[in-house]
JSON list of C-alpha atoms and ligand atoms in Angstrom, two decimals:
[
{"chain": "U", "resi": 1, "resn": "UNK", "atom": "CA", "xyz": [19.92, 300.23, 208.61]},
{"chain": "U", "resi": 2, "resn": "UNK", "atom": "CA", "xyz": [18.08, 300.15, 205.60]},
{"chain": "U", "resi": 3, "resn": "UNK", "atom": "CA", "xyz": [18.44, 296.70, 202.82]},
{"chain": "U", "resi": 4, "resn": "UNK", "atom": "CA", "xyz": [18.77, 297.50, 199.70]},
{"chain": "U", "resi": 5, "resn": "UNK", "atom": "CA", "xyz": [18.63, 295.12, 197.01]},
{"chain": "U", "resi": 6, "resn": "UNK", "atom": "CA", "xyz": [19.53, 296.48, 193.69]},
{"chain": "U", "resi": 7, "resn": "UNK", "atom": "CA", "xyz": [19.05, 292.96, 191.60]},
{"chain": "U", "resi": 8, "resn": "UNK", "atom": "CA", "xyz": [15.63, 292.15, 193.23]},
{"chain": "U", "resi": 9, "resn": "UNK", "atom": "CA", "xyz": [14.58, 296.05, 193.35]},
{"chain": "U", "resi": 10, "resn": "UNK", "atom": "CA", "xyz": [13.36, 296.04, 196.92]},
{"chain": "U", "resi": 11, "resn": "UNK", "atom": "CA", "xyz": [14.14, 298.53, 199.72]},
{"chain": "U", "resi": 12, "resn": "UNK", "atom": "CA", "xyz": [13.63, 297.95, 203.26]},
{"chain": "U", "resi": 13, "resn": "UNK", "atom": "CA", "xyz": [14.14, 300.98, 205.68]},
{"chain": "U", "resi": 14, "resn": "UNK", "atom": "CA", "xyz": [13.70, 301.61, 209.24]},
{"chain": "U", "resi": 15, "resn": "UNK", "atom": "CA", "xyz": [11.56, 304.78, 210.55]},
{"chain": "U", "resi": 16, "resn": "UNK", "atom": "CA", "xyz": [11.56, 305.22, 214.31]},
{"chain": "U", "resi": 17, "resn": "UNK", "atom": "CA", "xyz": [8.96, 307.00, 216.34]},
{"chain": "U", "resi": 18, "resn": "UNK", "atom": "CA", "xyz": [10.42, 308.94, 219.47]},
{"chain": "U", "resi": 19, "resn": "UNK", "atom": "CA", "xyz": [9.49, 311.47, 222.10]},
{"chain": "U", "resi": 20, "resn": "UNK", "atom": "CA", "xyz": [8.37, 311.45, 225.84]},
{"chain": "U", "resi": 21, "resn": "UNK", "atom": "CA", "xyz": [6.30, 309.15, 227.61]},
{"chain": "U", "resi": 22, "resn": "UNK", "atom": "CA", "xyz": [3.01, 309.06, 226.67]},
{"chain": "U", "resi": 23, "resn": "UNK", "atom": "CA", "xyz": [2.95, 311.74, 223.59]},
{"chain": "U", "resi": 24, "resn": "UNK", "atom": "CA", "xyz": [1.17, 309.45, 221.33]},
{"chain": "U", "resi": 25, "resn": "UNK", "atom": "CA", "xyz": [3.83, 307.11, 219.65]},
{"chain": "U", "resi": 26, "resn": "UNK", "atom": "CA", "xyz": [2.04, 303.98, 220.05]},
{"chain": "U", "resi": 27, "resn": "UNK", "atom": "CA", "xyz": [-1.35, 305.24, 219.10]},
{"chain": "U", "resi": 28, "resn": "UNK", "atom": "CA", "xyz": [0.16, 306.84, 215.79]},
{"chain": "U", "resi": 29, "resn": "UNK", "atom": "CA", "xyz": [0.86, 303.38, 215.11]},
{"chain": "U", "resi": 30, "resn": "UNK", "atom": "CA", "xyz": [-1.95, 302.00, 216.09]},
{"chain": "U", "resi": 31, "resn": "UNK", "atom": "CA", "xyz": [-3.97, 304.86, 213.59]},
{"chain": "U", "resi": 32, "resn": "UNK", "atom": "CA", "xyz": [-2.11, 303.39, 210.68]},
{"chain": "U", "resi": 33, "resn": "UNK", "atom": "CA", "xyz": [-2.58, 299.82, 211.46]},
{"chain": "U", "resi": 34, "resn": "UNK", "atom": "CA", "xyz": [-6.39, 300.53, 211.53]},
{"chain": "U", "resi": 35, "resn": "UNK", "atom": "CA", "xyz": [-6.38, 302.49, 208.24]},
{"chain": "U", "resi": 36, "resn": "UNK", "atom": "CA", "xyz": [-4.30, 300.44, 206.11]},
{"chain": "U", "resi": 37, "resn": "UNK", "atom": "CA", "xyz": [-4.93, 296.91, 207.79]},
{"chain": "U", "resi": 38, "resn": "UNK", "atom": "CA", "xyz": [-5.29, 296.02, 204.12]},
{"chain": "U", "resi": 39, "resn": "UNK", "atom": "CA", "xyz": [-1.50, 296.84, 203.19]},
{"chain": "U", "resi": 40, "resn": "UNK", "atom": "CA", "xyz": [-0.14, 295.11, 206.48]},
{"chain": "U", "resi": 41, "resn": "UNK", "atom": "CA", "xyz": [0.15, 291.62, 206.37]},
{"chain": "U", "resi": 42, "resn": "UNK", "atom": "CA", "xyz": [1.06, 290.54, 209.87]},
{"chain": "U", "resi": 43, "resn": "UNK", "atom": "CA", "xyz": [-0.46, 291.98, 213.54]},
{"chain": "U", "resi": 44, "resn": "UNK", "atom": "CA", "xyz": [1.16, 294.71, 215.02]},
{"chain": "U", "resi": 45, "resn": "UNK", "atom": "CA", "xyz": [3.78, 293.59, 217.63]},
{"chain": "U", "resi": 46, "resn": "UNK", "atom": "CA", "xyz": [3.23, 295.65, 220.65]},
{"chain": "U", "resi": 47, "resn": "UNK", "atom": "CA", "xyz": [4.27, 295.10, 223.98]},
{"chain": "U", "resi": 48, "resn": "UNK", "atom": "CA", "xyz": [2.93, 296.75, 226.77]},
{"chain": "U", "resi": 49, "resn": "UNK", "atom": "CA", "xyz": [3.02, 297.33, 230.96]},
{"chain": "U", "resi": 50, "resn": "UNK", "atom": "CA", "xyz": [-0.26, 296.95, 232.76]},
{"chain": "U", "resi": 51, "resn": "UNK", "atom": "CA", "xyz": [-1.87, 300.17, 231.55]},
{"chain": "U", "resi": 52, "resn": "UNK", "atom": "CA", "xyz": [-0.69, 301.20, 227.99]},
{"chain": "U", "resi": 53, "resn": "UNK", "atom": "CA", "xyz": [3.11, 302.12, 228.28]},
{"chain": "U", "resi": 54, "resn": "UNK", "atom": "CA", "xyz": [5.28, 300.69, 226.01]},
{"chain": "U", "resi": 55, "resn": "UNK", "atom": "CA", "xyz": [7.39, 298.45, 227.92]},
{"chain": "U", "resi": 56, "resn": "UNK", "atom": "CA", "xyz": [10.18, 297.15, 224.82]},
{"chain": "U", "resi": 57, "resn": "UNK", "atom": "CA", "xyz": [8.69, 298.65, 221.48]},
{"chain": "U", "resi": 58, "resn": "UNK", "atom": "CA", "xyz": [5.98, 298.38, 218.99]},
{"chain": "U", "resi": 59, "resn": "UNK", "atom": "CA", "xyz": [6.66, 297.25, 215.27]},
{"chain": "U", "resi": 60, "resn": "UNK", "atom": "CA", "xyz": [4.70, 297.59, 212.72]},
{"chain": "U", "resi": 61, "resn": "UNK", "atom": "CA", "xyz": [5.62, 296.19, 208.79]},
{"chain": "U", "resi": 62, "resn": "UNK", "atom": "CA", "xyz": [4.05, 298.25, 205.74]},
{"chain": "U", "resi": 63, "resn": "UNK", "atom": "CA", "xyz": [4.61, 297.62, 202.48]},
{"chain": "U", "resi": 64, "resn": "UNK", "atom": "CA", "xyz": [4.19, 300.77, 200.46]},
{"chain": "U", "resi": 65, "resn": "UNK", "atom": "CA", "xyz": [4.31, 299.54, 196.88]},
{"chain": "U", "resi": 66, "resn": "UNK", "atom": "CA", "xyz": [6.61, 300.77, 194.56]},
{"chain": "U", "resi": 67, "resn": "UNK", "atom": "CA", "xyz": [8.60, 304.13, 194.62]},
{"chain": "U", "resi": 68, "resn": "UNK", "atom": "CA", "xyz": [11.08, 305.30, 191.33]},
{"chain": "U", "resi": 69, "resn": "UNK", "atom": "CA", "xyz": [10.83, 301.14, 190.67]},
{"chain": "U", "resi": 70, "resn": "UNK", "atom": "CA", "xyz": [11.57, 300.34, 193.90]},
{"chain": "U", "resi": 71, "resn": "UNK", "atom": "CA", "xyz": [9.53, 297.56, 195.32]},
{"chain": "U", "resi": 72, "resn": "UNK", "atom": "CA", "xyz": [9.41, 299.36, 199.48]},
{"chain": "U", "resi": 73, "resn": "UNK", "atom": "CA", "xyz": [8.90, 298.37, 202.67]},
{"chain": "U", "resi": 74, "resn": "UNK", "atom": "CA", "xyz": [8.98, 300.32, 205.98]},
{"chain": "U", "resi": 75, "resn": "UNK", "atom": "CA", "xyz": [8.79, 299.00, 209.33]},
{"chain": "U", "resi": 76, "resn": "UNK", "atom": "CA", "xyz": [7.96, 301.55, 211.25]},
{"chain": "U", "resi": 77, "resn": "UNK", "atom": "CA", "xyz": [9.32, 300.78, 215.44]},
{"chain": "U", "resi": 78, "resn": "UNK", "atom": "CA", "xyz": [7.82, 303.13, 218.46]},
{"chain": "U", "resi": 79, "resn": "UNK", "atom": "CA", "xyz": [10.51, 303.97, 221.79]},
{"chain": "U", "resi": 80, "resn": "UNK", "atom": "CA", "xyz": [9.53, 303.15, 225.36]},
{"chain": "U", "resi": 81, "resn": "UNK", "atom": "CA", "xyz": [8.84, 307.00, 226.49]},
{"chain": "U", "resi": 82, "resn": "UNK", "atom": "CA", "xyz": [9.75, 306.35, 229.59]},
{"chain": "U", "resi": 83, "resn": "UNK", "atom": "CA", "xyz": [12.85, 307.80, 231.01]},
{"chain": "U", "resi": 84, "resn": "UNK", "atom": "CA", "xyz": [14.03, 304.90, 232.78]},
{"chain": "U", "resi": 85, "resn": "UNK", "atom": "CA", "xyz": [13.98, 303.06, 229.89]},
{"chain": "U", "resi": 86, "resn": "UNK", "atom": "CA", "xyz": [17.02, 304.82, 227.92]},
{"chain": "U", "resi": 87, "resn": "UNK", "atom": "CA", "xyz": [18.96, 301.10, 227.06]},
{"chain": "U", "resi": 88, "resn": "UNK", "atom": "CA", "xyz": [16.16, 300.20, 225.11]},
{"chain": "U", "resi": 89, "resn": "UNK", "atom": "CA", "xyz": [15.34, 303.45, 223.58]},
{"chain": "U", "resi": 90, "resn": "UNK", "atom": "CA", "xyz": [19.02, 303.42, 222.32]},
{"chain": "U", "resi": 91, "resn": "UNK", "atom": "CA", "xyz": [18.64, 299.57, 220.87]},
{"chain": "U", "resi": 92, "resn": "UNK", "atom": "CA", "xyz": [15.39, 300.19, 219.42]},
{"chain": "U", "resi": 93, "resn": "UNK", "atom": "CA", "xyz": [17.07, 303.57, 217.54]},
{"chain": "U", "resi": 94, "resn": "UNK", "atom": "CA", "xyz": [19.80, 301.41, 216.35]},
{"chain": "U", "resi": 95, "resn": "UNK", "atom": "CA", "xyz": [20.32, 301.75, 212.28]},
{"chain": "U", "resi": 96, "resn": "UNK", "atom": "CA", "xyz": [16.82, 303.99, 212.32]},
{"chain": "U", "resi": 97, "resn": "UNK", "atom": "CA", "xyz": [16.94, 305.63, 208.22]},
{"chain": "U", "resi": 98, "resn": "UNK", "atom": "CA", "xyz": [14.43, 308.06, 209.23]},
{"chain": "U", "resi": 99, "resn": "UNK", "atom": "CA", "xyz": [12.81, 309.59, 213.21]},
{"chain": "U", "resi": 100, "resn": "UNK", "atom": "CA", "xyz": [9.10, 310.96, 213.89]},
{"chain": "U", "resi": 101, "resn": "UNK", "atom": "CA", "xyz": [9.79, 312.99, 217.03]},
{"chain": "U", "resi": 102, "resn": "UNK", "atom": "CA", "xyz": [6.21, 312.97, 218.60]},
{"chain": "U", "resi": 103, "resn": "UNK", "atom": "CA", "xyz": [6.08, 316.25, 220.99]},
{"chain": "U", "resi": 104, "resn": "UNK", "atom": "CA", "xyz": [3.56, 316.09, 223.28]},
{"chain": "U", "resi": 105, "resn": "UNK", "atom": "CA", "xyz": [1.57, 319.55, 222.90]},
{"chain": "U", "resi": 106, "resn": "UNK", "atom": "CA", "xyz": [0.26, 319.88, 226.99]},
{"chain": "U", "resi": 107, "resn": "UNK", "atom": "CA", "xyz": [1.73, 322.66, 228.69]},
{"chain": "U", "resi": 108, "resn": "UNK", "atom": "CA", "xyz": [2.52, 320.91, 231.59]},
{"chain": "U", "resi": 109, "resn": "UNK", "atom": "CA", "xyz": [5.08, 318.30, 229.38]},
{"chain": "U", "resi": 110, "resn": "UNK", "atom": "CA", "xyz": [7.09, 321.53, 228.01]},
{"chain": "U", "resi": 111, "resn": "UNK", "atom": "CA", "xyz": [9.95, 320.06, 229.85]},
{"chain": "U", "resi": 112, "resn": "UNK", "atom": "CA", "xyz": [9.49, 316.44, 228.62]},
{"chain": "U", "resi": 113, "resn": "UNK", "atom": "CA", "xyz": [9.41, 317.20, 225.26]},
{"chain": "U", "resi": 114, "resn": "UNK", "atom": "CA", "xyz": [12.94, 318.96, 225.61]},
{"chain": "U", "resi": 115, "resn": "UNK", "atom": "CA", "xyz": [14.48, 316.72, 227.29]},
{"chain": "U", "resi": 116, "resn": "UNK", "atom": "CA", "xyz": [13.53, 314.06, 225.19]},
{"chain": "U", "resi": 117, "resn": "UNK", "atom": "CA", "xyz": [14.59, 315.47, 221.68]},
{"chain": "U", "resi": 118, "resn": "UNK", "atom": "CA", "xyz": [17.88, 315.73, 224.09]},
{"chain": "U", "resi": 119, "resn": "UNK", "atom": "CA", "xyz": [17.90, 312.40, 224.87]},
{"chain": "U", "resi": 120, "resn": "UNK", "atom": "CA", "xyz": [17.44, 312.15, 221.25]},
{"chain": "U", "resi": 121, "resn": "UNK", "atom": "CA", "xyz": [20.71, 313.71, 220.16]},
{"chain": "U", "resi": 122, "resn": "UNK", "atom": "CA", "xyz": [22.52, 312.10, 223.03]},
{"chain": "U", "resi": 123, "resn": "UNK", "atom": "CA", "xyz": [21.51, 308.70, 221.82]},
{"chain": "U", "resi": 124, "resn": "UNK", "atom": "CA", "xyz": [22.30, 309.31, 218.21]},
{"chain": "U", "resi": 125, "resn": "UNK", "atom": "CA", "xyz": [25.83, 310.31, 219.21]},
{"chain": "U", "resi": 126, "resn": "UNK", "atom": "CA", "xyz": [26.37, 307.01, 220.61]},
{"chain": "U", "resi": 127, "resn": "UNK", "atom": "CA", "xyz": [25.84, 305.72, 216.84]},
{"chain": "U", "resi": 128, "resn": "UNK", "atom": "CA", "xyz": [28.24, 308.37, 216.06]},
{"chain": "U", "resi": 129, "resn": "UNK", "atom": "CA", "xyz": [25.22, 310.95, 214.58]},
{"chain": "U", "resi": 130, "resn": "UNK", "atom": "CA", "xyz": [23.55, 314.02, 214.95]},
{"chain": "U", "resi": 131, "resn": "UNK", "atom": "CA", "xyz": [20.07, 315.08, 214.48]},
{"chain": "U", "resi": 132, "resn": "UNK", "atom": "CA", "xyz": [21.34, 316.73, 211.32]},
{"chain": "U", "resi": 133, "resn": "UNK", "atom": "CA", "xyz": [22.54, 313.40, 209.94]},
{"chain": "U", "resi": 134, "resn": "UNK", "atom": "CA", "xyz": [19.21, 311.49, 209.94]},
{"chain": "U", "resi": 135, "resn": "UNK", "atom": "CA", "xyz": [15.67, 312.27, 208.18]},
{"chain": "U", "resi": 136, "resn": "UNK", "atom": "CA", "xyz": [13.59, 314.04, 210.48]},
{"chain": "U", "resi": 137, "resn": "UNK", "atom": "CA", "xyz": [9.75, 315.09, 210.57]},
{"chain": "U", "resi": 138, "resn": "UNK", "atom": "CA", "xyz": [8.24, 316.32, 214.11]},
{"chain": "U", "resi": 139, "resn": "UNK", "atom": "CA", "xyz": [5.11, 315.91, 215.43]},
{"chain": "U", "resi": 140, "resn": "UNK", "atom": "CA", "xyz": [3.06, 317.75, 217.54]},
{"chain": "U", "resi": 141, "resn": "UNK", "atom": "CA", "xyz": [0.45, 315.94, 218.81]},
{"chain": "U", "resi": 142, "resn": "UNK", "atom": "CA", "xyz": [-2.70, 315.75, 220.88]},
{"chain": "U", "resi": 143, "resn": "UNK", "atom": "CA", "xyz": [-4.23, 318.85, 219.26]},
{"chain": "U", "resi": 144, "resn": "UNK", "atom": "CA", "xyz": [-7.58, 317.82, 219.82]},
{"chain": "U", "resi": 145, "resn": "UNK", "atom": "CA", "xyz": [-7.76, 318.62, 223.09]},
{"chain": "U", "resi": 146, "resn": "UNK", "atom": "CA", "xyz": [-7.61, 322.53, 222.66]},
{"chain": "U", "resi": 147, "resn": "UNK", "atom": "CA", "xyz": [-11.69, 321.85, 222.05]},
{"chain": "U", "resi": 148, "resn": "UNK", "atom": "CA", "xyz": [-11.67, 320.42, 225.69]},
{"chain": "U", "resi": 149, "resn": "UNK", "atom": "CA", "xyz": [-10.29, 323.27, 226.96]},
{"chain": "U", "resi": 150, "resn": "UNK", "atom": "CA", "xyz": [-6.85, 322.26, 228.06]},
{"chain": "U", "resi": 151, "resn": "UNK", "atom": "CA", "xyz": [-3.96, 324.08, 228.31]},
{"chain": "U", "resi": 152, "resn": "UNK", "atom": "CA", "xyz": [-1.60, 323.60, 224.68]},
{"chain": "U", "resi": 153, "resn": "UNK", "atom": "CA", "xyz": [1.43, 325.09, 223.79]},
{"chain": "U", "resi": 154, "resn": "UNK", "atom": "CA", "xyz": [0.85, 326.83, 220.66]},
{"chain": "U", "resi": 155, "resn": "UNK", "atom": "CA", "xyz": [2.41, 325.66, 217.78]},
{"chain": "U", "resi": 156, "resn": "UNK", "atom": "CA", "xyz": [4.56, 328.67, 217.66]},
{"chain": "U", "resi": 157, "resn": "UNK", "atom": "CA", "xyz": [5.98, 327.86, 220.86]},
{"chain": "U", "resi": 158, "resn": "UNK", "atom": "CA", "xyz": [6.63, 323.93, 220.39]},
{"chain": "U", "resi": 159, "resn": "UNK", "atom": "CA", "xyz": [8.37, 325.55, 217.01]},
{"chain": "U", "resi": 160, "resn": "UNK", "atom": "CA", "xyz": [10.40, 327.48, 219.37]},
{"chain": "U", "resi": 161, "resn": "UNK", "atom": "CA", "xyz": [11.40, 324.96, 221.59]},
{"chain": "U", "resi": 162, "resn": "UNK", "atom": "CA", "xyz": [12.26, 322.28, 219.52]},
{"chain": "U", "resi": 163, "resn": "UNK", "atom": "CA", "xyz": [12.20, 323.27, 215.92]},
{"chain": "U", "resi": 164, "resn": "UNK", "atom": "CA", "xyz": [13.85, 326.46, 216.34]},
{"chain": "U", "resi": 165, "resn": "UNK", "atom": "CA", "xyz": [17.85, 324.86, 215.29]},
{"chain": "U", "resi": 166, "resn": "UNK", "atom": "CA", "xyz": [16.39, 321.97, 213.42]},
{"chain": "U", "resi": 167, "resn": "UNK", "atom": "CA", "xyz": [14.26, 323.20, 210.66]},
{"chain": "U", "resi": 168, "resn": "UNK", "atom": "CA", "xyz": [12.99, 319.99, 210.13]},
{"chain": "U", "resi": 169, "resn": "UNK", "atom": "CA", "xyz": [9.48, 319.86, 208.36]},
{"chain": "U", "resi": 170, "resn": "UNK", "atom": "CA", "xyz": [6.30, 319.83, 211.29]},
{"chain": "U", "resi": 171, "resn": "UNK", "atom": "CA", "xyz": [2.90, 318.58, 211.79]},
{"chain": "U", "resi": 172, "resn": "UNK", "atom": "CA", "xyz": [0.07, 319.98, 214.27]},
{"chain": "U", "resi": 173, "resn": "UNK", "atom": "CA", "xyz": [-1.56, 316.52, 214.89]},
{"chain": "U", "resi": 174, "resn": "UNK", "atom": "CA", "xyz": [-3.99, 313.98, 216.55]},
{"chain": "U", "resi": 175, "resn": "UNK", "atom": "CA", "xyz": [-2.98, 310.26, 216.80]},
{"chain": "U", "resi": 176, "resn": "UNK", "atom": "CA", "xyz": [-6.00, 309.79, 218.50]},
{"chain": "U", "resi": 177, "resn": "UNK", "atom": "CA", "xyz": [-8.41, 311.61, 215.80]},
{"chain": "U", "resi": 178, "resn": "UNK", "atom": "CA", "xyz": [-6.49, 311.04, 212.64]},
{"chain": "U", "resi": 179, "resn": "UNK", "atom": "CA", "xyz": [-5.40, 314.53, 211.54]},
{"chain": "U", "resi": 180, "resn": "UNK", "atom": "CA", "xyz": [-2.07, 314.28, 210.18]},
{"chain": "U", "resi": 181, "resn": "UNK", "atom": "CA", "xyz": [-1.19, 310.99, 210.83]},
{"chain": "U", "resi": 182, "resn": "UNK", "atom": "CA", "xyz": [-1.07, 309.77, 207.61]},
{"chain": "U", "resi": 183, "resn": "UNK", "atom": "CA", "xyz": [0.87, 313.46, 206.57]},
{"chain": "U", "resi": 184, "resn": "UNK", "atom": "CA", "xyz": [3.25, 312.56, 209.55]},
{"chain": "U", "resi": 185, "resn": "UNK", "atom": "CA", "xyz": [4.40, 309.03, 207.95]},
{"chain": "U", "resi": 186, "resn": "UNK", "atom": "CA", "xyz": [4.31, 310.29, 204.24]},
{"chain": "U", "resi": 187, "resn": "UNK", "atom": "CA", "xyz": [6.62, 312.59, 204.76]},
{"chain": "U", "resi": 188, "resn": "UNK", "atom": "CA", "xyz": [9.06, 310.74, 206.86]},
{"chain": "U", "resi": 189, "resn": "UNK", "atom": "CA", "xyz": [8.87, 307.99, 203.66]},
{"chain": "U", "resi": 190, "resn": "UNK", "atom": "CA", "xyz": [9.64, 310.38, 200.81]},
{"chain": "U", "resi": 191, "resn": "UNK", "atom": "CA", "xyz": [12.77, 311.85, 203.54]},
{"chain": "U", "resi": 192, "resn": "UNK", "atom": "CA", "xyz": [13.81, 308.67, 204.22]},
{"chain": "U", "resi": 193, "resn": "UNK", "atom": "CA", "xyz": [13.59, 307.14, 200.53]},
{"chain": "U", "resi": 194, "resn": "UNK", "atom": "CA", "xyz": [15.39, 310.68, 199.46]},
{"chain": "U", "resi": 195, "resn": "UNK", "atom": "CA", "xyz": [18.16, 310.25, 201.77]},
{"chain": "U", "resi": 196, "resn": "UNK", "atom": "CA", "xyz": [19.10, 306.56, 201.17]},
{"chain": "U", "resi": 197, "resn": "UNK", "atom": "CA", "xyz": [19.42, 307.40, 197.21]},
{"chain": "U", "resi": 198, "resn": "UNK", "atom": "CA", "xyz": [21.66, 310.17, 197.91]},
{"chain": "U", "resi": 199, "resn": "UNK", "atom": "CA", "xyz": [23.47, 307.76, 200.13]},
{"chain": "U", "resi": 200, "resn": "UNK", "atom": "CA", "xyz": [23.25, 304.95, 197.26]},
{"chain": "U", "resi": 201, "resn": "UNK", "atom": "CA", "xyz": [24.31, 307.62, 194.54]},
{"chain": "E", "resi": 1, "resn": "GTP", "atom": "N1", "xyz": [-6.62, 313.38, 223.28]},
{"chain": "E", "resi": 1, "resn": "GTP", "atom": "C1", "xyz": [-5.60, 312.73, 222.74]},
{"chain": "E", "resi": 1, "resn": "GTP", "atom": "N2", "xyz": [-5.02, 311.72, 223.41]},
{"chain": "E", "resi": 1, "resn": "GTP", "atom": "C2", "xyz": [-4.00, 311.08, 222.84]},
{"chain": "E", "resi": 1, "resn": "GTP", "atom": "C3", "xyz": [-3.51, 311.43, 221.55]},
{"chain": "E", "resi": 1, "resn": "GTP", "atom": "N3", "xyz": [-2.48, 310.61, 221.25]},
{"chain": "E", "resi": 1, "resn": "GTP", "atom": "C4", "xyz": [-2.35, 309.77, 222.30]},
{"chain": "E", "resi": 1, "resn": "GTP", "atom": "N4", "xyz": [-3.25, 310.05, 223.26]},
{"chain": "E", "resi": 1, "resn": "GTP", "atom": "C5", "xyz": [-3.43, 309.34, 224.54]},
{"chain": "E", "resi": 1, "resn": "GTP", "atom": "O1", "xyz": [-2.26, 309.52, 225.32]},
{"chain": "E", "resi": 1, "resn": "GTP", "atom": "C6", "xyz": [-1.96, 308.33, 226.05]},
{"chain": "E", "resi": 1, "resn": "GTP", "atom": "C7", "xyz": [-0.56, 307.87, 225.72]},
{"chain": "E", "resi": 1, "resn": "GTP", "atom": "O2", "xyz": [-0.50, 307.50, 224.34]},
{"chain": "E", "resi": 1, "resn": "GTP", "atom": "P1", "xyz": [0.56, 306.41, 223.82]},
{"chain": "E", "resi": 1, "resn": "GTP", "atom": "O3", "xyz": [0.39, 306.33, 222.34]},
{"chain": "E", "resi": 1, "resn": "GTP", "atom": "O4", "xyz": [0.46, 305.16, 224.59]},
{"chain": "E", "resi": 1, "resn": "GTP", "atom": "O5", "xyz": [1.91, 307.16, 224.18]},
{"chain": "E", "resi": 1, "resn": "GTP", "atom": "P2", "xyz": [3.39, 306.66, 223.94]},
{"chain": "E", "resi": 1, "resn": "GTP", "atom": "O6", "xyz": [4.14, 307.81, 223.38]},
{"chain": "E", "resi": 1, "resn": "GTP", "atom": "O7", "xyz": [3.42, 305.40, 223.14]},
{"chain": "E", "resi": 1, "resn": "GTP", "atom": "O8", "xyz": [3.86, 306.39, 225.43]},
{"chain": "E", "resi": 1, "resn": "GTP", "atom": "P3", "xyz": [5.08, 305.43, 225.93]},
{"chain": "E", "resi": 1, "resn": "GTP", "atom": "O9", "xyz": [4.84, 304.08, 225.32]},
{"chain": "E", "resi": 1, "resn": "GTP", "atom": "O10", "xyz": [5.02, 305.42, 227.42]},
{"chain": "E", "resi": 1, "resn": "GTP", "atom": "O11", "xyz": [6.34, 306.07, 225.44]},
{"chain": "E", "resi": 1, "resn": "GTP", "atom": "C8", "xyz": [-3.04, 307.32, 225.67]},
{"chain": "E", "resi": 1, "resn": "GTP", "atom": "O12", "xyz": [-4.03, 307.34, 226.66]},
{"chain": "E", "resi": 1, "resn": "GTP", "atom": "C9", "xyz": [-3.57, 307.85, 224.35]},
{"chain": "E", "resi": 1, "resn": "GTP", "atom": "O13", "xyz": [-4.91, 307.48, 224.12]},
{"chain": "E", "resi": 1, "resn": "GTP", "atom": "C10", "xyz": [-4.14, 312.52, 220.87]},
{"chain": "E", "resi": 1, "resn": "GTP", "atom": "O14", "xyz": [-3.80, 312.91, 219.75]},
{"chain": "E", "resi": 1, "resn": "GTP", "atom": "N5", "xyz": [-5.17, 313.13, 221.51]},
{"chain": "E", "resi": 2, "resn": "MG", "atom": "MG1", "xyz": [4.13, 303.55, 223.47]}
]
């Protein structure tokens, strides 16, 4: 849930990055902790399994400067992918003002990517929400690997699968390279900031 503190001016809202295992969450985090280590003042917190899964979350603190006078911070928190770990998904999504839903774009994780943006909704309706209620930008990531020659759903088709009720704005990207990282995160921000004034107002 987002603070808002009219008498200092400062705004502090929550932006949660979800979607299967392994599409990418951590590394878009890890993309803009490496290009604006100069805004960020602490480390990143990330946890991690043997390997690179998240095991709890990642957090990551950015203060953005000011927006309409508003002195703004965003901490920006990654999901545990994994399917078995749904409890934590659900804390971690807890009072989240804004979601980047990071598809994976492989073929062969078509299903994944469904069934997590299900998950999604299922976990927002414990918090009494839909998908409609809260900020949304998707992601489509991993688009990189087209120039290796492996098999990606087309952009049209992730559109399809998951945009196609939604209509929320969407990014062709790679966390790895940098391509629309940044894109990604600025417009989750000006969403998010959007939708707590209209909530303030
Ligand atoms: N080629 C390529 N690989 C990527 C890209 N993004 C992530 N990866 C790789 O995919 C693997 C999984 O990335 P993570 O960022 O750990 O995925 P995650 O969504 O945090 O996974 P969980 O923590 O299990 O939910 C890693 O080996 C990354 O290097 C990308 O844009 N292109
Ligand atoms: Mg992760």
């Amino acid at each position: 849930m987002a603070i808002v503190n009219l008498k200092k001016g400062e705004v502090q809202a929550k932006i949660v990055y979800y979607g299967p295992g392994r599409g990418g969450k951590t590394t878009n985090l890890e993309y803009i902790y490496r290009k604006f280590h100069d805004r960020i003042k602490t480390e990143m917190v990330t946890i991690k399994t043997h390997g690179d899964r998240t095991l709890f979350f990642d957090f990551l603190p950015i203060e953005i400067g000011k927006i309409k006078g508003f002195d703004v911070r965003i901490q920006l928190y990654t999901v545990p992918g994994q399917v078995k770990y749904d409890a934590t998904r659900r804390l971690v999504l807890r009072g989240a003002d804004g979601i980047v839903f990071v598809a994976d774009s492989l073929v062969v994780r078509r299903k994944e990517n469904m069934l997590s943006l299900k998950n999604l909704a299922d976990n927002l309706a414990t918090y009494k929400k839909s998908l409609a209620d809260v900020p949304i930008v998707l992601q489509y990531n991993k688009r990189d690997l087209e120039d290796e020659g492996i098999p990606l759903l087309s952009l049209e088709a992730l559109e399809k699968d998951l945009n196609s009720r939604l209509r929320a704005p969407s990014f062709g990207a790679s966390a790895q390279k940098g391509p629309n990282v940044v894109q990604t995160m600025k417009k989750i921000i000006v969403m998010t900031m959007d939708s707590l004034r209209r909530n303030l107002m």
